[in-house]
Amino acid sequence: MPAKDAPSPRTRRDRLLITGAAGRIGRLLLPALADRYELHATDREAAEHAGVPIHPLDITDAAALTDTIATADCVLHLAATHLGHQKDLGPEAYVRSTVEVNVAAVITLLAAAVEHRVKRVVLMSSLTIHLGEPWRDRIPADAPVRPNSLYACTKLFAEQLAELHHRKDGLSTISARLGQPYPTSPWFGLDAMSDPGNRGCAATEEDIVRGTLAALETQTRLAVFNLLSACDQPVFDMDAGRRIGFKPRDEMTAAGPVDRFPSKPRLIP
C-alpha cells in the first residue's frame, strides 16, 4: 500500500507522532524535532517539555494507539519497558510489562502504520542485541546478534517485524540501535571512558539527535544502523549509518568526547 502523499512544504510540515516523549531520549529530541515537524508527542501521562505539550497515550491500548497513528505522517517510537524498570516492577510484572509494551504494542503500531499509510516509522532499538557474553572486541556489520537480556530480545523482534512489514507491505522503517547515552550516570561518565569497550558503546546527546534526524529524513526506505558516536578505538561498524546520512559529530576518547567539526554549529548547545 503506498504511503501518504508528501505534503507541500509551503502548506504544512509532516506530523510526527512520538511515543515515550517524556523519557530521557524524548526530552532530548523534542527541541530539535519541534523546529522541523508538527509534533504530536505522547507518553503515559500528560506533561510538557521545551514548550511542547505531551499528550497522554497508553500504547498497550490497541484502539487508542491505532486511532492516534491514523493522524500521523511519520512515527518515532521511543516508548519501551527497559532494564531500569525491573527493580521497580519486580520479576513477574517486569516480564508482563515488557511483553505488553515492547512486543504487543509494537505489533499494533506497525500494523496501524501500514493501515493508515504512514510514510516512515523510526524504531529506537538497542545496541544490547549485540552485548551478550562473551564480549567481542570488534563487531562487524555481519556479526551474528547476541542479545544480553529479555529487553534486547524484544528490540530484535521489533527490528525483524519492521523488516517484514517493509518487505510485505512496503512500509518504510528505520531501526536505530542506540548505544549508551553519555554521560548518563556516575557508572557511565568520564571515568568509564578509559575502557575502550565502554567508549565504543557511547553516544553523546549531540549524536543521538543527529542520528535520529538522519533516520527520519533519509531517502533510504529500510535500514538498521548503530546510533553511536565515533570512537578512537571503534567496536561497532558504522557503515549503515553513513549510508543514511548519519555523520557523528563527536569522537569518544579516554579523555571524553572530541568535537570532529569544531567550526560548525552544534544541535545541542
PDB file of N, CA and C in Angstrom, residues 28 31-32 204-207 209 264-269:
ATOM      1  N   LEU A  28      15.274  14.947  25.198  1.00  0.00           N
ATOM      2  CA  LEU A  28      16.445  15.414  24.464  1.00  0.00           C
ATOM      3  C   LEU A  28      16.085  15.807  23.033  1.00  0.00           C
ATOM      4  N   PRO A  31      13.221  19.518  21.373  1.00  0.00           N
ATOM      5  CA  PRO A  31      13.530  20.852  20.829  1.00  0.00           C
ATOM      6  C   PRO A  31      13.964  20.823  19.366  1.00  0.00           C
ATOM      7  N   ALA A  32      14.816  19.877  18.998  1.00  0.00           N
ATOM      8  CA  ALA A  32      15.280  19.802  17.608  1.00  0.00           C
ATOM      9  C   ALA A  32      14.161  19.381  16.670  1.00  0.00           C
ATOM     10  N   THR A 204      26.873  10.450  22.440  1.00  0.00           N
ATOM     11  CA  THR A 204      26.629  11.748  23.074  1.00  0.00           C
ATOM     12  C   THR A 204      25.236  12.250  22.707  1.00  0.00           C
ATOM     13  N   GLU A 205      24.754  13.211  23.482  1.00  0.00           N
ATOM     14  CA  GLU A 205      23.434  13.777  23.194  1.00  0.00           C
ATOM     15  C   GLU A 205      23.393  14.376  21.794  1.00  0.00           C
ATOM     16  N   GLU A 206      24.451  15.068  21.410  1.00  0.00           N
ATOM     17  CA  GLU A 206      24.526  15.651  20.068  1.00  0.00           C
ATOM     18  C   GLU A 206      24.337  14.591  18.991  1.00  0.00           C
ATOM     19  N   ASP A 207      25.015  13.458  19.150  1.00  0.00           N
ATOM     20  CA  ASP A 207      24.943  12.425  18.120  1.00  0.00           C
ATOM     21  C   ASP A 207      23.629  11.656  18.157  1.00  0.00           C
ATOM     22  N   VAL A 209      20.762  13.091  18.682  1.00  0.00           N
ATOM     23  CA  VAL A 209      19.889  13.960  17.888  1.00  0.00           C
ATOM     24  C   VAL A 209      20.219  13.824  16.406  1.00  0.00           C
ATOM     25  N   LYS A 264      31.712  24.131  13.062  1.00  0.00           N
ATOM     26  CA  LYS A 264      30.296  24.102  12.693  1.00  0.00           C
ATOM     27  C   LYS A 264      29.417  24.186  13.934  1.00  0.00           C
ATOM     28  N   PRO A 265      28.241  24.813  13.825  1.00  0.00           N
ATOM     29  CA  PRO A 265      27.345  24.909  14.987  1.00  0.00           C
ATOM     30  C   PRO A 265      26.817  23.538  15.397  1.00  0.00           C
ATOM     31  N   ARG A 266      26.598  23.385  16.700  1.00  0.00           N
ATOM     32  CA  ARG A 266      26.077  22.133  17.225  1.00  0.00           C
ATOM     33  C   ARG A 266      24.557  22.213  17.365  1.00  0.00           C
ATOM     34  N   LEU A 267      23.913  21.049  17.296  1.00  0.00           N
ATOM     35  CA  LEU A 267      22.471  20.986  17.511  1.00  0.00           C
ATOM     36  C   LEU A 267      22.128  21.122  18.984  1.00  0.00           C
ATOM     37  N   ILE A 268      23.014  20.610  19.853  1.00  0.00           N
ATOM     38  CA  ILE A 268      22.859  20.732  21.302  1.00  0.00           C
ATOM     39  C   ILE A 268      23.888  21.740  21.786  1.00  0.00           C
ATOM     40  N   PRO A 269      23.477  22.919  22.248  1.00  0.00           N
ATOM     41  CA  PRO A 269      24.441  23.957  22.653  1.00  0.00           C
ATOM     42  C   PRO A 269      25.360  23.471  23.768  1.00  0.00           C
TER      43      PRO A 269
END
